[in-house]
mmCIF file of C-alpha atoms in Angstrom:
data_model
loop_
_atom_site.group_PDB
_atom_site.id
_atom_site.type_symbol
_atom_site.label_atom_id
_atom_site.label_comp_id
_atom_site.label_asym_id
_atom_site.label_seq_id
_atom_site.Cartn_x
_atom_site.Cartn_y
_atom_site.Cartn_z
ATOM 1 C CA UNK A 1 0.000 0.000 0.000
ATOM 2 C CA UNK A 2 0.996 4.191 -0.375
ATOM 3 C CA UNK A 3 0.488 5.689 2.905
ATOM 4 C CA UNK A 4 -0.174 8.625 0.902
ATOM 5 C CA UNK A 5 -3.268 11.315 -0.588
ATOM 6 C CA UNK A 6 -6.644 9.511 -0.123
ATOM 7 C CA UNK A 7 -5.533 7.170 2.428
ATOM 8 C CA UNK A 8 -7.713 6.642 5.330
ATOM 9 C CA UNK A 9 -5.541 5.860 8.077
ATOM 10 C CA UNK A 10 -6.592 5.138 11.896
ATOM 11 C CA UNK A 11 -3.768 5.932 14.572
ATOM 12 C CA UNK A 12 -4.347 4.636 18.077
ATOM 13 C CA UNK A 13 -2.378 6.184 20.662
ATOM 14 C CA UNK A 14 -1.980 9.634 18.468
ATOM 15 C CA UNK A 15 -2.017 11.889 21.063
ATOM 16 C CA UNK A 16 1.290 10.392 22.355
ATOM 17 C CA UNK A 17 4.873 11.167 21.540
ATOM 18 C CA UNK A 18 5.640 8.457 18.841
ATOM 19 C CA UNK A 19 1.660 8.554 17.318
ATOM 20 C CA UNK A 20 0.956 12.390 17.296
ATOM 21 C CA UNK A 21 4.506 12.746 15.102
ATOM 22 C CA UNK A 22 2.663 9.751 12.633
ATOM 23 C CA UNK A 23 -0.746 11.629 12.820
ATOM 24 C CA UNK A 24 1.256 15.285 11.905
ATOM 25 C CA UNK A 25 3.241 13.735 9.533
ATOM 26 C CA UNK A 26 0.203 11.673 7.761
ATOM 27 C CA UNK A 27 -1.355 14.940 7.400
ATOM 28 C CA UNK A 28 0.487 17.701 7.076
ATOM 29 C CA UNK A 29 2.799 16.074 4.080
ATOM 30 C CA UNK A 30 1.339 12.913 3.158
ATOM 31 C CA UNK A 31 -3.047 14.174 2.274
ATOM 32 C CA UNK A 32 -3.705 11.476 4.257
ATOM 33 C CA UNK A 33 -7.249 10.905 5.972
ATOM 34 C CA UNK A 34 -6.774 9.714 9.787
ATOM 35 C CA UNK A 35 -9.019 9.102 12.438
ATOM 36 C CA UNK A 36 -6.537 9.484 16.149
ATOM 37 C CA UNK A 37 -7.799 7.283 19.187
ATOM 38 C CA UNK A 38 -6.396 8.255 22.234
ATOM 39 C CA UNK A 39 -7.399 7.382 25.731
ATOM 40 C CA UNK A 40 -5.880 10.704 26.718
ATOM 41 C CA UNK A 41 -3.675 9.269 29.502
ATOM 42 C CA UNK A 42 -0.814 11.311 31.465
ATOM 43 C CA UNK A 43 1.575 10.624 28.229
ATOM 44 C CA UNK A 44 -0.609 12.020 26.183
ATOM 45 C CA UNK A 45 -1.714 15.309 24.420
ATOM 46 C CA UNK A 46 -3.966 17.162 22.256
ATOM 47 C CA UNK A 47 -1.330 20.106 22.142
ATOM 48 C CA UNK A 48 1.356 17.962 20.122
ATOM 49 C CA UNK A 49 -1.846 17.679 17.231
ATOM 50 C CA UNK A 50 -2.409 21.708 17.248
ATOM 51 C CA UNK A 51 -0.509 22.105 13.656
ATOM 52 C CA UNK A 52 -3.251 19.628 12.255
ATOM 53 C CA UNK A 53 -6.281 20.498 14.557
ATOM 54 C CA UNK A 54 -8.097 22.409 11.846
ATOM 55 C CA UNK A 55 -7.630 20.016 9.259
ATOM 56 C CA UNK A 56 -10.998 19.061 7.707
ATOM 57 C CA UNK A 57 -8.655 15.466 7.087
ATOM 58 C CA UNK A 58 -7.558 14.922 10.824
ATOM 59 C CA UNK A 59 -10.097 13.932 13.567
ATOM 60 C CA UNK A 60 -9.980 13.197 16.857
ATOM 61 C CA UNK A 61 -12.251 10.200 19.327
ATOM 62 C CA UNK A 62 -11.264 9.364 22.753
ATOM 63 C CA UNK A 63 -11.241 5.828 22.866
ATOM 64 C CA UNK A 64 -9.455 2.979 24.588
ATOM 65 C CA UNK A 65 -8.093 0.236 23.239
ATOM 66 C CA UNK A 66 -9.734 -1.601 25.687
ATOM 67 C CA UNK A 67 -13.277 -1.347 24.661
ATOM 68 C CA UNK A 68 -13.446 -3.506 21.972
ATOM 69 C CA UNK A 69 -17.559 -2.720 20.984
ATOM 70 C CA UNK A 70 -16.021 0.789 20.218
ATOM 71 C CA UNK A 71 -13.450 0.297 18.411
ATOM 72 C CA UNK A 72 -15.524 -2.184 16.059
ATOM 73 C CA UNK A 73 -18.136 0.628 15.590
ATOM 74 C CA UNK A 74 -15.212 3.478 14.974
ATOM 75 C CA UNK A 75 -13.533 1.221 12.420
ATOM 76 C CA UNK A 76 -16.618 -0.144 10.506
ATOM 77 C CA UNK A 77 -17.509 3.888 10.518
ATOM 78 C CA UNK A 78 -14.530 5.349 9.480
ATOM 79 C CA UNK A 79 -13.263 2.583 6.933
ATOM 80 C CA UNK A 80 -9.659 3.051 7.415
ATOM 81 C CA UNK A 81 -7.169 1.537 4.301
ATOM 82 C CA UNK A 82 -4.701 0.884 7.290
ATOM 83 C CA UNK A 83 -4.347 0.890 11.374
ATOM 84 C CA UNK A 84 -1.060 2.255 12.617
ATOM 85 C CA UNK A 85 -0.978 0.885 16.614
ATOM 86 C CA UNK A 86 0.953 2.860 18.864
ATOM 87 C CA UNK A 87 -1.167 3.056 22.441
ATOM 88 C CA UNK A 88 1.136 1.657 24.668
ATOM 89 C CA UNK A 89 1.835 2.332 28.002
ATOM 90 C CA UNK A 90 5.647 3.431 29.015
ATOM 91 C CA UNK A 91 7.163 3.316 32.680
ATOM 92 C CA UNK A 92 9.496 5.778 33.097
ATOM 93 C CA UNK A 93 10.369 8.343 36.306
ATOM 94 C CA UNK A 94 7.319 9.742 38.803
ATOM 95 C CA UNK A 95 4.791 8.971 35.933
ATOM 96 C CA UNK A 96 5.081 5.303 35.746
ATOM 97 C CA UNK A 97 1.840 3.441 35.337
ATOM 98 C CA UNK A 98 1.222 0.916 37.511
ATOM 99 C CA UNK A 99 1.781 -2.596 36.322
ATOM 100 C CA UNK A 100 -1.638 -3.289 36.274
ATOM 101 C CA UNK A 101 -3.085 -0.523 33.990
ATOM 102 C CA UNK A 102 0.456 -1.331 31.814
ATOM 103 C CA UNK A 103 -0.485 -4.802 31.286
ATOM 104 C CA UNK A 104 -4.389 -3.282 30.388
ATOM 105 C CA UNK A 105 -3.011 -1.804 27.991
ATOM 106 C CA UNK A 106 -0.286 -3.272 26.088
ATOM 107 C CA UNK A 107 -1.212 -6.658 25.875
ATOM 108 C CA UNK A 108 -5.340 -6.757 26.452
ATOM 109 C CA UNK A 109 -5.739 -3.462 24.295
ATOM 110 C CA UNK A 110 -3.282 -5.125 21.521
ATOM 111 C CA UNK A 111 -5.316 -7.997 21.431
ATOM 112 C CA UNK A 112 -9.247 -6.129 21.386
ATOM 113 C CA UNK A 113 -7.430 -3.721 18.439
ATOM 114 C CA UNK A 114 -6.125 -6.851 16.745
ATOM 115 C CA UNK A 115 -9.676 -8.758 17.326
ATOM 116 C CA UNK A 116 -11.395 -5.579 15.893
ATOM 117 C CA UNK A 117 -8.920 -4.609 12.830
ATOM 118 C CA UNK A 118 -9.638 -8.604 12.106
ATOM 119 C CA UNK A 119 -13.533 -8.623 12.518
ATOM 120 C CA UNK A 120 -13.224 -5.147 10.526
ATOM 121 C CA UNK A 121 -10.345 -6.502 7.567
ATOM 122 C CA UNK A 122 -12.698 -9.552 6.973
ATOM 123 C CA UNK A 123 -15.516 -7.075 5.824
ATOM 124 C CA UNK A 124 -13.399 -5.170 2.868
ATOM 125 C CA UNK A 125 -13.470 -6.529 -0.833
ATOM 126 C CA UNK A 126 -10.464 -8.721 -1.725
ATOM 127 C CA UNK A 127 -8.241 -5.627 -3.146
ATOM 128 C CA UNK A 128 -8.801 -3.695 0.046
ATOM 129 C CA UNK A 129 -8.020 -6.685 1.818
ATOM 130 C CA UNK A 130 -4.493 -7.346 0.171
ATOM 131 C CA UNK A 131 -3.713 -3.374 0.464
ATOM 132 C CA UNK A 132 -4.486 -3.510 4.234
ATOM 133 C CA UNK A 133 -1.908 -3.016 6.975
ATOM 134 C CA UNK A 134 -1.769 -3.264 10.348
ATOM 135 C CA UNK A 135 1.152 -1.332 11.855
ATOM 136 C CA UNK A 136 2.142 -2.104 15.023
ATOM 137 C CA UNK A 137 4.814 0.235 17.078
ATOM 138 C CA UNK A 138 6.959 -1.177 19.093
ATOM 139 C CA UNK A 139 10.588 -0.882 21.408
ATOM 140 C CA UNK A 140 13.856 -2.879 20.817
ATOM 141 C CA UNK A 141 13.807 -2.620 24.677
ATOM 142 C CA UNK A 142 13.744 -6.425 26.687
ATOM 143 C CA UNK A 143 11.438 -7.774 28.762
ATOM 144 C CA UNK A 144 13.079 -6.966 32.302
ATOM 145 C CA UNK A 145 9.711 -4.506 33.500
ATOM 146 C CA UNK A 146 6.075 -4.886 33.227
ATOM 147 C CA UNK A 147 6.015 -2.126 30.633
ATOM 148 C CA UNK A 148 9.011 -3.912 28.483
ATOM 149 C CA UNK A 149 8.028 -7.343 29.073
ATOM 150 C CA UNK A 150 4.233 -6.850 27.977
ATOM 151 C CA UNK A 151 4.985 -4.920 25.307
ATOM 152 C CA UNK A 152 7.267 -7.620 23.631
ATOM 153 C CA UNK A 153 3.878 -9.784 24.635
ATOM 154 C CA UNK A 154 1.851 -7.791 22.504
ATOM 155 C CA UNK A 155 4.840 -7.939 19.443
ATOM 156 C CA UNK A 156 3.792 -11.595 20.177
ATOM 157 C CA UNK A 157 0.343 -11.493 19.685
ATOM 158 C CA UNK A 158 0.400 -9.490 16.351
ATOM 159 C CA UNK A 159 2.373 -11.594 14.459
ATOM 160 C CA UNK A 160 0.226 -14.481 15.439
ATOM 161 C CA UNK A 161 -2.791 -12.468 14.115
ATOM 162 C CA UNK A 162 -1.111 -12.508 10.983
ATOM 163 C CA UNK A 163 0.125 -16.369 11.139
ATOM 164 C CA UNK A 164 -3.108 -17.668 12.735
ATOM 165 C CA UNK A 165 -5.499 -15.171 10.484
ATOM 166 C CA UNK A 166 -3.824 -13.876 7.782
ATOM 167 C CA UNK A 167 -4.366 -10.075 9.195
ATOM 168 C CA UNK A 168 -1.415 -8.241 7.620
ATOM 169 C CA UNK A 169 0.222 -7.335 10.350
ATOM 170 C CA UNK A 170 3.810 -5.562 10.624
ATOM 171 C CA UNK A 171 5.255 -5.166 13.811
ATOM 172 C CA UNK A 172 8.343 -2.038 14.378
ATOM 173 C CA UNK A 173 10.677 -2.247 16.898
ATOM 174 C CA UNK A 174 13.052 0.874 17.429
ATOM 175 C CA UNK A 175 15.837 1.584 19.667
ATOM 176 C CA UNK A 176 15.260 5.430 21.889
ATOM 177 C CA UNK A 177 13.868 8.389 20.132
ATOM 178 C CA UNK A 178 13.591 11.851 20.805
ATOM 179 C CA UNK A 179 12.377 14.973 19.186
ATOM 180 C CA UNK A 180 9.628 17.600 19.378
ATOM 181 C CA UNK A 181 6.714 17.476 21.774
ATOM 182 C CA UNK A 182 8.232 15.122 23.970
ATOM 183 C CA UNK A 183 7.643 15.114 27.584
ATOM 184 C CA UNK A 184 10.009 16.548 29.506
ATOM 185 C CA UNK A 185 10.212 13.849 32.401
ATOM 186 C CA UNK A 186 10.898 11.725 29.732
ATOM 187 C CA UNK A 187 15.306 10.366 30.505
ATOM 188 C CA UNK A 188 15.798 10.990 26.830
ATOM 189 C CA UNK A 189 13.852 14.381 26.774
ATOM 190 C CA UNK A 190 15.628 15.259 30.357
ATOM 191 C CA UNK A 191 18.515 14.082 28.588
ATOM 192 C CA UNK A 192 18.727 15.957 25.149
ATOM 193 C CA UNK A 193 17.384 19.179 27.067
ATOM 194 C CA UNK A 194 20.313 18.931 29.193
ATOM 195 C CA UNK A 195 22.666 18.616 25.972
ATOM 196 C CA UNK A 196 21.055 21.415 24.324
ATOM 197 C CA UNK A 197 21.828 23.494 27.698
ATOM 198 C CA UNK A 198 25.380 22.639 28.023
ATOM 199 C CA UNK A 199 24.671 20.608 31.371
ATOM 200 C CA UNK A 200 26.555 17.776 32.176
ATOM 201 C CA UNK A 201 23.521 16.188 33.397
ATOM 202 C CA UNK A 202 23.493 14.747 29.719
ATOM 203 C CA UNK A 203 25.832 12.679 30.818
ATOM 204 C CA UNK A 204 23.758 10.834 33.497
ATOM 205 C CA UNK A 205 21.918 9.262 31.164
ATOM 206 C CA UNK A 206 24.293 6.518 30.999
ATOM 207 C CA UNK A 207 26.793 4.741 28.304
ATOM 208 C CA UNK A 208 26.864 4.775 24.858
ATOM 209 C CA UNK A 209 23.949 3.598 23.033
ATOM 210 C CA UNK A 210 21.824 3.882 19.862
ATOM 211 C CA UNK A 211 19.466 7.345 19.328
ATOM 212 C CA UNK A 212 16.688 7.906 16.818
ATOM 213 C CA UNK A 213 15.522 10.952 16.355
ATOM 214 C CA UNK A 214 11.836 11.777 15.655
ATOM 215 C CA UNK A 215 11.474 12.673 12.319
ATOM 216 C CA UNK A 216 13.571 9.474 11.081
ATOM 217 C CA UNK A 217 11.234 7.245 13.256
ATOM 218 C CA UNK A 218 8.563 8.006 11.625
ATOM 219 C CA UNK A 219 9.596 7.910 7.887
ATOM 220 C CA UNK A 220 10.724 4.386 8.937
ATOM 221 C CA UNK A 221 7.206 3.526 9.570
ATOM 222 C CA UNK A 222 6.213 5.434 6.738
ATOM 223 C CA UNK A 223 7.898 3.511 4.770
ATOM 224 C CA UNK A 224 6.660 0.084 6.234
ATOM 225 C CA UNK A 225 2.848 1.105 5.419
ATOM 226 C CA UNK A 226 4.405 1.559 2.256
ATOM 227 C CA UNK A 227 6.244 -1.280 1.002
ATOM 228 C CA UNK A 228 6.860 -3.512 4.282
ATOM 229 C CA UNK A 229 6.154 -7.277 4.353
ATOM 230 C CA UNK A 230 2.946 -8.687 6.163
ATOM 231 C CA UNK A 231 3.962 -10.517 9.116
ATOM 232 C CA UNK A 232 7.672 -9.097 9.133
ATOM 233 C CA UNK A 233 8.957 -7.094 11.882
ATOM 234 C CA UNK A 234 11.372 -4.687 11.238
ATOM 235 C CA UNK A 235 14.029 -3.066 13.639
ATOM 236 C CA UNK A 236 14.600 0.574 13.776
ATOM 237 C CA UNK A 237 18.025 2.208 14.606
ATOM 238 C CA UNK A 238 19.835 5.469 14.381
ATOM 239 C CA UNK A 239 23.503 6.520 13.396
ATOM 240 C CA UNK A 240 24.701 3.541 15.439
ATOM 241 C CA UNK A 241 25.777 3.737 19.211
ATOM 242 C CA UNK A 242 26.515 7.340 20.781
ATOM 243 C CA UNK A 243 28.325 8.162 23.987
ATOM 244 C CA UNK A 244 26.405 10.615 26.067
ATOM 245 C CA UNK A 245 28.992 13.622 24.147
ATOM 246 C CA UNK A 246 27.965 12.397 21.373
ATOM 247 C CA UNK A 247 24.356 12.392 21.592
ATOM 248 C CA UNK A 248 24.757 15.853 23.152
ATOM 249 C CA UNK A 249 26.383 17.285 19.592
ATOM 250 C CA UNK A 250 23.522 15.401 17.769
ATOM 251 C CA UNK A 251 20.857 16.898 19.755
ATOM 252 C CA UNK A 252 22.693 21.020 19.146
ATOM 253 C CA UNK A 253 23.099 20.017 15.016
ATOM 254 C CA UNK A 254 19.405 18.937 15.336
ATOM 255 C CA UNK A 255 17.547 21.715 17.024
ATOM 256 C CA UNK A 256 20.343 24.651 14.975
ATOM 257 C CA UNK A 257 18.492 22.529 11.761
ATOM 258 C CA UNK A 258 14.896 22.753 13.242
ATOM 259 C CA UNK A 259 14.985 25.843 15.950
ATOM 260 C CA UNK A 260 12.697 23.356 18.651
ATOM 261 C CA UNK A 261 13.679 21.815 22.284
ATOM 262 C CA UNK A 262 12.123 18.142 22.286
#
């Protein structure tokens, strides 16, 4: 499929950092058609969707994942060409969810969106059918926390919709990103704020490792709605692994190239 003009596209979890850069980007460049469901949680919101708020092609339902009867009805209403998944729930610092609401989400709300994009795919003519993706976003991160662990769950459970189905399914799995809209509590927000300040807080954030930024995240998953493999899952990375120095002179080049803190 061409993620691009008269696609209808439904993004769950676009009001969060990851989704809200797919919505914006789906929109703004792309003509594309999409439909965000968001639960509106404490990672989320409606300000990182402003530029595309007034689109007559962007609109907005809270939703969760959860409830599968409405999800069924928003997807047989809005008749989207493909589902881009990226509600899941992240632990990190004073916001952490608890592991309870985590495991809601990641791994019951994966499977209620998986059993409604399948009741849903099922419905559409053969052509729409073959053209139809379901995108699901994902962390290279292991399974040593709730949040980690349940989230490589749900990677689980949507390529078995694909092998036990025949849902196209495409699961992305991406090392740490950061960019624009970002919340600030976030370590790679605290992080790349620090950089951009000159404090040698940047260098908390630990050893060298891989960094993605934003805008290369999502034309990686652009490019899966576009020409990716049902039932592959593809792995994400940056410009290879950075010492915190080195992330901190990646972060200055990046916001001297786009004038924005993450």
């Amino acid at each position: 499929m061409a993620s691009g003009s008269c696609m209808r596209i439904v993004v769950t979890g676009g009001a969060g950092f990851i989704g809200s850069a797919v919505c914006r980007r789906l929109v703004g460049e792309r003509g594309a058609t999409v439909l965000n469901l968001d639960k509106l949680t404490a990672t989320s919101s409606l300000a990182s969707l402003e530029p595309i708020s007034r689109s007559p092609r962007y609109s907005f339902r809270r939703a969760d994942v959860c409830d599968r009867e409405r999800l069924s009805a928003l997807l047989h209403a809005f008749s989207p060409d493909a589902i881009v998944h990226a509600a899941f729930e992240r632990q990190w610092g004073a916001d952490a969810t608890s592991s309870e609401a985590t495991f809601e989400t990641n791994v019951l709300g994966t499977w209620r969106m998986l059993d409604a994009a399948c009741d849903y795919w099922s419905t559409l003519s053969f052509a729409r059918q073959e053209k139809f993706r379901f995108l699901s976003v994902s962390s290279v991160a292991g399974r040593d926390t709730p949040a980690t662990a349940s989230r490589s769950g749900a990677d689980d459970l949507v390529s078995a919709w694909h092998k036990s189905y025949g849902l196209p399914t495409i699961v992305s799995k991406a090392v740490d990103t950061f960019g624009p809209y970002q919340f600030t509590g976030h370590p790679v927000a605290a992080a790349a704020i620090a950089a951009i300040d000159g404090d040698d807080a940047a260098n908390e954030f630990g050893g060298a490792r891989d960094w993605l930024f934003l805008d290369d995240h999502v034309s990686a998953l652009l490019a899966m709605l576009d020409k990716g493999t049902p039932g592959a899952t593809y792995s994400i990375a940056g410009r290879g692994r950075m010492s915190p120095a080195g992330m901190s002179a990646r972060v200055r080049e990046l916001v001297a190239r786009h004038g924005a803190k993450p």
